[in-house]
Short mmCIF file of C-alpha atoms and ligand atoms in Angstrom, two decimals:
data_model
loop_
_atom_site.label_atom_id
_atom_site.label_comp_id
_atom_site.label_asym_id
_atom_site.label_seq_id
_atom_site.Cartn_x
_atom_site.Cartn_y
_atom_site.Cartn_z
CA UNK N 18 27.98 9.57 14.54
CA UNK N 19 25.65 12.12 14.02
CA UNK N 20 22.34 11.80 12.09
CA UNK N 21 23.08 14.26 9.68
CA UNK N 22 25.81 11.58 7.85
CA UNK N 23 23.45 8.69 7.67
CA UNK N 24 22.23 7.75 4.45
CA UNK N 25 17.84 6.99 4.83
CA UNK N 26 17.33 7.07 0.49
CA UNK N 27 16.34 4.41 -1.57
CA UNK N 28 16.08 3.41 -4.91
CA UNK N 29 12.65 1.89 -5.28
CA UNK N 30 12.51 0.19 -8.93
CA UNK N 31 14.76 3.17 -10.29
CA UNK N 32 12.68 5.92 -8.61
CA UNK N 33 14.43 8.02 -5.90
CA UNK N 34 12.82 7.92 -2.29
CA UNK N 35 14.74 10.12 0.53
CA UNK N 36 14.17 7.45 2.86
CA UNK N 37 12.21 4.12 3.02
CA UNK N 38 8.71 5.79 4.66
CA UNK N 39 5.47 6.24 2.33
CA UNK N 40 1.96 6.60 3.09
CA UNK N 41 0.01 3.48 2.60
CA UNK N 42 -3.56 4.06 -0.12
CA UNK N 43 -6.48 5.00 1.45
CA UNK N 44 -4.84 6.32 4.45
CA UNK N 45 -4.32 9.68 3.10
CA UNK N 46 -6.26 10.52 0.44
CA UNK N 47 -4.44 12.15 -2.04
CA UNK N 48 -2.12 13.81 0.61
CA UNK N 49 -4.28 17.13 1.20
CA UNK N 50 -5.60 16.46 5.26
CA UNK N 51 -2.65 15.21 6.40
CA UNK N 52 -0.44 18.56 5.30
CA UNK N 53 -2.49 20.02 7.93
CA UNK N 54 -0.68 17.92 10.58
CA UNK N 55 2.92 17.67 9.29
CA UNK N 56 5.00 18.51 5.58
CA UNK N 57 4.31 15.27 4.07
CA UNK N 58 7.22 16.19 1.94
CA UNK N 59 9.59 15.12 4.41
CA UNK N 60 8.11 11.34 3.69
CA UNK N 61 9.81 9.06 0.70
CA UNK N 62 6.59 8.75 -0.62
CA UNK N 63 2.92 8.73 -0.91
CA UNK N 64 0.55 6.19 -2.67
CA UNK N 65 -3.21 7.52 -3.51
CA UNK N 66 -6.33 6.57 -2.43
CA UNK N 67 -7.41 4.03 -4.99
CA UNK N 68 -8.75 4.69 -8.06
CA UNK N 69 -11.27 2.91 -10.12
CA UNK N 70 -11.92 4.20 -13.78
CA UNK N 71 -15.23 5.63 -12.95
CA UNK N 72 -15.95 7.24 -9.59
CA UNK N 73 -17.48 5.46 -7.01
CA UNK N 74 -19.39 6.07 -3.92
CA UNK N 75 -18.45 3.32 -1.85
CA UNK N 76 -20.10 0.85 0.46
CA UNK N 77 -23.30 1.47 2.38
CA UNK N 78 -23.93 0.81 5.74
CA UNK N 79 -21.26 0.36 8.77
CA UNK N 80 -17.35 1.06 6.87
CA UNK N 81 -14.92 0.81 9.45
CA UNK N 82 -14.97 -1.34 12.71
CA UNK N 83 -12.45 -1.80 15.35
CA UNK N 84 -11.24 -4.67 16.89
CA UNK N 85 -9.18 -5.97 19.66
CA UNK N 86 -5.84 -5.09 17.49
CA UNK N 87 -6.67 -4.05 14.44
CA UNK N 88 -9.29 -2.20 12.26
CA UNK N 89 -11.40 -4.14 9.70
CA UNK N 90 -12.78 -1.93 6.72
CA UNK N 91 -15.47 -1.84 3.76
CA UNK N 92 -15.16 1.66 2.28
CA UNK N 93 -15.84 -0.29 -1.20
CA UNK N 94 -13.18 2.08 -2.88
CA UNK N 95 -14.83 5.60 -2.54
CA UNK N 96 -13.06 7.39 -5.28
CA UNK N 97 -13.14 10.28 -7.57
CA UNK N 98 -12.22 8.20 -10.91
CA UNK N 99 -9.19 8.42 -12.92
CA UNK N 100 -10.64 10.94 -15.10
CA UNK N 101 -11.81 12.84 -11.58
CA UNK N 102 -8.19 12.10 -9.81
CA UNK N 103 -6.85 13.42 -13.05
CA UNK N 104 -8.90 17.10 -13.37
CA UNK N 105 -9.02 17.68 -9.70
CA UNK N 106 -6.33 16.10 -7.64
CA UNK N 107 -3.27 15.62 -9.30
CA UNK N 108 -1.79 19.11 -9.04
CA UNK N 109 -2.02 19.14 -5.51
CA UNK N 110 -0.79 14.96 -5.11
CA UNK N 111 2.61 16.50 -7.17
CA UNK N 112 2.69 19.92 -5.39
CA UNK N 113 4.09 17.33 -2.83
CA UNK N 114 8.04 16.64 -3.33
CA UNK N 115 8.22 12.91 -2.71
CA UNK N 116 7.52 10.08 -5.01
CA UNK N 117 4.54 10.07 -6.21
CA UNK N 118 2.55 6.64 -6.62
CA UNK N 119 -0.95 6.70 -7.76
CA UNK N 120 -2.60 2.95 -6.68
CA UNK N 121 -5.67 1.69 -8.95
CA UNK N 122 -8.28 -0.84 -8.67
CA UNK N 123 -10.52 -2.54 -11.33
CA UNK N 124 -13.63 -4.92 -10.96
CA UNK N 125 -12.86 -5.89 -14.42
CA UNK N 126 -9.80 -6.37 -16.40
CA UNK N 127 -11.13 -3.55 -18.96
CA UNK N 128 -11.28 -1.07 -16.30
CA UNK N 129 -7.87 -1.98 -15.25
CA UNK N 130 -6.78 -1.64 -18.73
CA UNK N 131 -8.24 1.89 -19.66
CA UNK N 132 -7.51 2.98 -15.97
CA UNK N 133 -4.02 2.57 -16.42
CA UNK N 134 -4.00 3.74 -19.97
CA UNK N 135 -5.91 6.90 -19.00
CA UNK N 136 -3.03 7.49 -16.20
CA UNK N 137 0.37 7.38 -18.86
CA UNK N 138 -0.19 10.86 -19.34
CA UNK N 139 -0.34 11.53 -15.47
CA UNK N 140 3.17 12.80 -14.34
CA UNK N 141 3.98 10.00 -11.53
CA UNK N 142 6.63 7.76 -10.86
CA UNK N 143 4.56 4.33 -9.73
CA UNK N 144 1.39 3.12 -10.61
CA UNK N 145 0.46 0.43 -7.56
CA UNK N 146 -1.52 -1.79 -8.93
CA UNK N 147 -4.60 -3.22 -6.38
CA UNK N 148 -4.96 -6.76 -7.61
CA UNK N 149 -7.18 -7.67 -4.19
CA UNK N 150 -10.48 -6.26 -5.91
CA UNK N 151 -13.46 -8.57 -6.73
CA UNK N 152 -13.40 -9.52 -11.06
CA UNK N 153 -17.08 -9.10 -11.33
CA UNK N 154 -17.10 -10.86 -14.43
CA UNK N 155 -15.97 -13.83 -12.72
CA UNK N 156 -17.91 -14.53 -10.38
CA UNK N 157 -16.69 -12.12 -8.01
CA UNK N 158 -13.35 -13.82 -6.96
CA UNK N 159 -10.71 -11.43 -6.13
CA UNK N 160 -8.02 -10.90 -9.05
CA UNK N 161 -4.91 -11.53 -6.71
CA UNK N 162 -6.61 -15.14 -5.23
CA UNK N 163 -4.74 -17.68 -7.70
CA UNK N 164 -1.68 -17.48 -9.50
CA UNK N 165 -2.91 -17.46 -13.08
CA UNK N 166 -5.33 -14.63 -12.70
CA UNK N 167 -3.23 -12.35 -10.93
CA UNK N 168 -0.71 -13.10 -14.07
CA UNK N 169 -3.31 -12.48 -16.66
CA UNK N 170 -4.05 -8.83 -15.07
CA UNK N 171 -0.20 -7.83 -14.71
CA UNK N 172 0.66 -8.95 -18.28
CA UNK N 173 -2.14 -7.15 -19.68
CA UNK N 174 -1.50 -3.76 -17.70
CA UNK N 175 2.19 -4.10 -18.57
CA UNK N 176 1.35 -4.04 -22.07
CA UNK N 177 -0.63 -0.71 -21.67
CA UNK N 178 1.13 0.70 -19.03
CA UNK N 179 4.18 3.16 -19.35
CA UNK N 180 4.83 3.96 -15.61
CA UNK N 181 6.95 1.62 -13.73
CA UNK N 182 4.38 -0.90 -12.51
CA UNK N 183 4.02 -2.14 -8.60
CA UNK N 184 2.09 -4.87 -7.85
CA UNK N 185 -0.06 -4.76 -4.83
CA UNK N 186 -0.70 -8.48 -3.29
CA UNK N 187 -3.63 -9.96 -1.21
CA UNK N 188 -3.07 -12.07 1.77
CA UNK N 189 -5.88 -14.18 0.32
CA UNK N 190 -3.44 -15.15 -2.53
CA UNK N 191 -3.32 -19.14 -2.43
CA UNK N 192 0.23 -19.40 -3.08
CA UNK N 193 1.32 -15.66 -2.77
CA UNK N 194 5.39 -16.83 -3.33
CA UNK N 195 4.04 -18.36 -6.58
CA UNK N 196 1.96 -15.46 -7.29
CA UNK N 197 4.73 -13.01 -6.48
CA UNK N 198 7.30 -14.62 -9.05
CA UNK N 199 4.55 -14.81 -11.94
CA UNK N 200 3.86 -10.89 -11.33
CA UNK N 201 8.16 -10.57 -11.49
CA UNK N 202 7.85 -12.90 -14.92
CA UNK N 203 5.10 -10.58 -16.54
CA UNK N 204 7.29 -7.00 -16.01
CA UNK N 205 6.51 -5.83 -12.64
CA UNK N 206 9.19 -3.62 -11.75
CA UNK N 207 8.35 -4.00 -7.74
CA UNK N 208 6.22 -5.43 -5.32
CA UNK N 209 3.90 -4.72 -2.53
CA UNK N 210 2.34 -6.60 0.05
CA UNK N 211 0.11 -7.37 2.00
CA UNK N 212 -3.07 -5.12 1.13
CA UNK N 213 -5.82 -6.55 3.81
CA UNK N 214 -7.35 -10.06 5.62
CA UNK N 215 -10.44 -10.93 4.43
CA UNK N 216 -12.22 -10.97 7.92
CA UNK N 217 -15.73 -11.07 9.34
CA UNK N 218 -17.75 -9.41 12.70
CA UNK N 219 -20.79 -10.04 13.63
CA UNK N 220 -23.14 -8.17 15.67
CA UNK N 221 -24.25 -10.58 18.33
CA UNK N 222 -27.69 -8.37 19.40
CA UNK N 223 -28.54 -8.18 15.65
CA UNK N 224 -27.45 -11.80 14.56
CA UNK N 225 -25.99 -10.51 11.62
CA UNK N 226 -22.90 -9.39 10.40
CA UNK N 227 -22.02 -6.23 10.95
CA UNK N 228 -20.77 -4.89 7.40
CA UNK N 229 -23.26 -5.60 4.44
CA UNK N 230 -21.27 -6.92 2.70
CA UNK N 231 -20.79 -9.45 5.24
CA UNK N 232 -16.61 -10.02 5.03
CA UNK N 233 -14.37 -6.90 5.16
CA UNK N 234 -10.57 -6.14 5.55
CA UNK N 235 -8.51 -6.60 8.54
CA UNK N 236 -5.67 -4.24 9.00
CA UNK N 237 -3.41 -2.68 11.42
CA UNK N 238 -1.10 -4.39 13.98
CA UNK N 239 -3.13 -8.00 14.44
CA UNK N 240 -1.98 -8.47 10.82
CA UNK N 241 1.70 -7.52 11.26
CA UNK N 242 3.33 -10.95 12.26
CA UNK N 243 1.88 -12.27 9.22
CA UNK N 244 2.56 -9.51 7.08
CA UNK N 245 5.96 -9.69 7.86
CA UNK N 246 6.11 -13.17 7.22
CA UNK N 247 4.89 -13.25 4.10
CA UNK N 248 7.11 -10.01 3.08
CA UNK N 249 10.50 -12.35 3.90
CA UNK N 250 8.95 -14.85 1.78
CA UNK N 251 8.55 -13.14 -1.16
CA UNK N 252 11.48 -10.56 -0.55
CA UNK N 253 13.60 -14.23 -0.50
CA UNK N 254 11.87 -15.35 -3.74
CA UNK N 255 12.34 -12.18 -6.42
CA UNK N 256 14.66 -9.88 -7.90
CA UNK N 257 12.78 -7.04 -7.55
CA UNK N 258 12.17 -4.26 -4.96
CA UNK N 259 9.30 -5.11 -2.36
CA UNK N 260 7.07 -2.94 -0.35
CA UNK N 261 6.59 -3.95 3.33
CA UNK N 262 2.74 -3.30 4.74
CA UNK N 263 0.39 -4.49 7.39
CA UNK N 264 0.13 -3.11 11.05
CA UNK N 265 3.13 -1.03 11.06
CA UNK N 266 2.40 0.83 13.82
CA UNK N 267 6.12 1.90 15.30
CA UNK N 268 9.60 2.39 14.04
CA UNK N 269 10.61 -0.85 15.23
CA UNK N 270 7.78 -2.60 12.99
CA UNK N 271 8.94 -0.87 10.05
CA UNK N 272 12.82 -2.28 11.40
CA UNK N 273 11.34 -5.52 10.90
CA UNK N 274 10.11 -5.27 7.63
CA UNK N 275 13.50 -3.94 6.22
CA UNK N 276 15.45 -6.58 8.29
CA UNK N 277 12.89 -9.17 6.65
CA UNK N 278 13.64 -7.98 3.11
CA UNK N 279 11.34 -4.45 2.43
CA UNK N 280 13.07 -1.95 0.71
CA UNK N 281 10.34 0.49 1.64
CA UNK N 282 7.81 0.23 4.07
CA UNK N 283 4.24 1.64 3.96
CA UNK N 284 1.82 3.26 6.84
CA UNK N 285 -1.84 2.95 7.00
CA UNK N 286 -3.86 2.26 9.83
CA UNK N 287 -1.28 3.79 12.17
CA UNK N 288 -2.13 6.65 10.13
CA UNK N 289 -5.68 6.34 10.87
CA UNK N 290 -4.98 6.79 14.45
CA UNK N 291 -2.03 9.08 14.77
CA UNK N 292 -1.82 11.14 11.66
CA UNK N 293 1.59 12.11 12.31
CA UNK N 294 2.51 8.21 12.79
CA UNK N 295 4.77 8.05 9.47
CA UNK N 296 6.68 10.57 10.93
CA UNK N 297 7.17 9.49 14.17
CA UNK N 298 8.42 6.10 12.25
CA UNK N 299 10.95 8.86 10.59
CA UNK N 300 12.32 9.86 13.33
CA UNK N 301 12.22 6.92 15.78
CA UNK N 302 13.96 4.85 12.56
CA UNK N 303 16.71 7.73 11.85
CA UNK N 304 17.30 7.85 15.59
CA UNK N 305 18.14 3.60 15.86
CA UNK N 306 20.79 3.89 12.71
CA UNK N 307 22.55 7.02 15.08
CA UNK N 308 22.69 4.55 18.18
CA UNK N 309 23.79 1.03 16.12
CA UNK N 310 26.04 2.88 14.28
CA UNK N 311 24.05 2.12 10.75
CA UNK N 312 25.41 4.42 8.18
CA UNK N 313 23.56 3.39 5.16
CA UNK N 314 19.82 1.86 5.49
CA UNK N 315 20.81 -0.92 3.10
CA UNK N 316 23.22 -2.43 5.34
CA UNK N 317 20.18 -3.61 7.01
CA UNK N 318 18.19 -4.45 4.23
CA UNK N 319 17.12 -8.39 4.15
CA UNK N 320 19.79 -9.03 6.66
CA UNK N 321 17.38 -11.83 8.41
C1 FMN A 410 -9.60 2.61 5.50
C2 FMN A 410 -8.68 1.86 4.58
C3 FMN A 410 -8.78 2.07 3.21
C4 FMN A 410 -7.92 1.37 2.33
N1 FMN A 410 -8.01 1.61 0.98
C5 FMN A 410 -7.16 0.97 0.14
C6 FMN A 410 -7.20 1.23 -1.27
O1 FMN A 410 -7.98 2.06 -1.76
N2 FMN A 410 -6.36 0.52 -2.08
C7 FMN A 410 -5.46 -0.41 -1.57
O2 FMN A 410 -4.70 -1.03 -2.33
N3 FMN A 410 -5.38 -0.64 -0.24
C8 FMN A 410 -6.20 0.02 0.61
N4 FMN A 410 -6.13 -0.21 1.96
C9 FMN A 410 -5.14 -1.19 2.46
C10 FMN A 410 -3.88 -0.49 3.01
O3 FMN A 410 -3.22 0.27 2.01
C11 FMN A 410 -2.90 -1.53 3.59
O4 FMN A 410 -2.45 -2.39 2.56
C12 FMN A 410 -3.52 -2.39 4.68
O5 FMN A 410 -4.42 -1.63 5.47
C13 FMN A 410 -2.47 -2.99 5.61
O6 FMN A 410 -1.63 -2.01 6.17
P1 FMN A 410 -1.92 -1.30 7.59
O7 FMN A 410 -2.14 -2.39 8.60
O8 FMN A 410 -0.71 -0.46 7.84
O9 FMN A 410 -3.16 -0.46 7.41
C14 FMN A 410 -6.96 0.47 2.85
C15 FMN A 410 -6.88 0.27 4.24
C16 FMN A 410 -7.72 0.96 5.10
C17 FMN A 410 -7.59 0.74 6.58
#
């Protein structure tokens, strides 16, 4: 068998991907660096930096740290704005020929709602919707935490929101198989997990932790065995398409996640480190089907 008559497309929520490999948000921008290393149009698809409805600067003080295995950020969602995404990046994000899926944030559930309002005129095929942001309203507990918040933000997007609608969940979630069916019940038409571990570091000569805002987000592949367990959980619990990410760092990790039940799998961190990474996962992915004799990715989808 030859690679050219194996079959690497998907159908993610009725949106054509030409195989199961997308960029993960906020490891590629909006897709413009990386085309300096490699056609990113070779990828299934690409997910956005995300966007909050007005622009924001970020986080001050230290933003990315590494660890042992992994990476722990607070960027604080440096963005351009929808409005900002709209007038000055979105040409270029659907110059690209994959699927195009812009992710968005909110600290409230207004800016959710006239974020994702402002975006139905936006020619994409996902919105991705980042429910692990703090509701500043509420205290400051993240929206994707318990069961009936994270419902109350879904059903209220899908009611303004004319793109299909991906749900991005937090680790954090207390129940994230509860949390996972509630977004399925309120009109998501996929989901995505895991966004990052809420983590800490501390800078021993200092005494104090090293980000400001004292907890950030653990990525990259110290989160992977977790990741992947919680992907077969939820992948075993709904009916529709999910999203494998966290510490997919080789073609075999992203294996895993389609054996445990992902459809599609997303790159970050790896990204951060090798910018070609995604396509290395390509390759190395299109390369195992050859040797096992796979003809159709599907036949290994959820098969564990
Ligand atoms: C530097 C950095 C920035 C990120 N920015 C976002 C973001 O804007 N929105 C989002 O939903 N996830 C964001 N993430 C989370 C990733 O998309 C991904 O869910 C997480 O890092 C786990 O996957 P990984 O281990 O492959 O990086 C970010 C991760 C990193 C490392």
């Amino acid at each position: 068998m030859s690679e050219f008559n194996i079959n690497l497309s998907v159908d993610f929520a009725g949106v054509a991907m030409k195989n199961p490999i997308a960029l993960a948000s906020g490891a590629c921008g909006f897709g413009r660096e990386l085309s300096d290393y490699f056609d990113v149009s070779r990828l299934g698809a690409i997910i956005s930096k995300g966007l909050t409805l007005n622009e924001r600067s970020g986080n001050e003080g230290v933003r990315v740290w590494e660890t042992e295995s992994g990476l722990m950020n607070s960027i604080g969602l440096e963005n351009p704005g929808v409005r900002g995404f709209i007038e000055r990046e979105l040409t270029h994000f659907n110059s690209l020929r994959l699927a195009h899926i812009v992710n968005l944030g909110g600290h409230s559930l207004d800016d959710y709602l006239e974020g994702a309002s402002l975006l139905n005129d936006a020619d994409i095929d996902i919105l991705e919707l980042n429910i692990s942001c703090p509701n500043v309203k509420e205290g400051g507990m993240n929206f994707g935490v318990k069961t009936c918040v994270a419902r109350g933000v879904v059903k209220a997007v899908r009611g303004v929101c004319k793109h299909k609608l991906m749900v991005k969940l937090s680790p954090n979630a207390e129940d994230i198989v509860s949390l996972a069916l509630a977004c399925e019940e309120e009109g998501a038409d996929g989901i995505s997990l895991t966004n990052t571990f809420l983590a800490l570091a501390i800078d021993i000569e200092k005494r104090k932790p090293v980000f400001e805002n004292v907890y950030a987000g653990l990525s990259g592949p110290a989160i992977k065995p977790i990741s992947l367990r919680m992907t077969r959980q939820v992948a075993g619990a709904v009916k529709i398409p999910v999203m494998g990410v966290g510490g997919i760092s080789n073609w075999r990790d992203a294996v895993e996640f389609i054996m445990a039940g992902a459809r599609a799998v997303q790159i970050g961190t790896a990204t951060l480190v090798r910018p070609d990474a995604s396509i290395e996962i390509l390759n190395g992915l299109r390369n195992f089907m050859v040797r096992e004799k796979i003809t159709d990715i599907r036949e290994i989808c959820g098969v564990v």
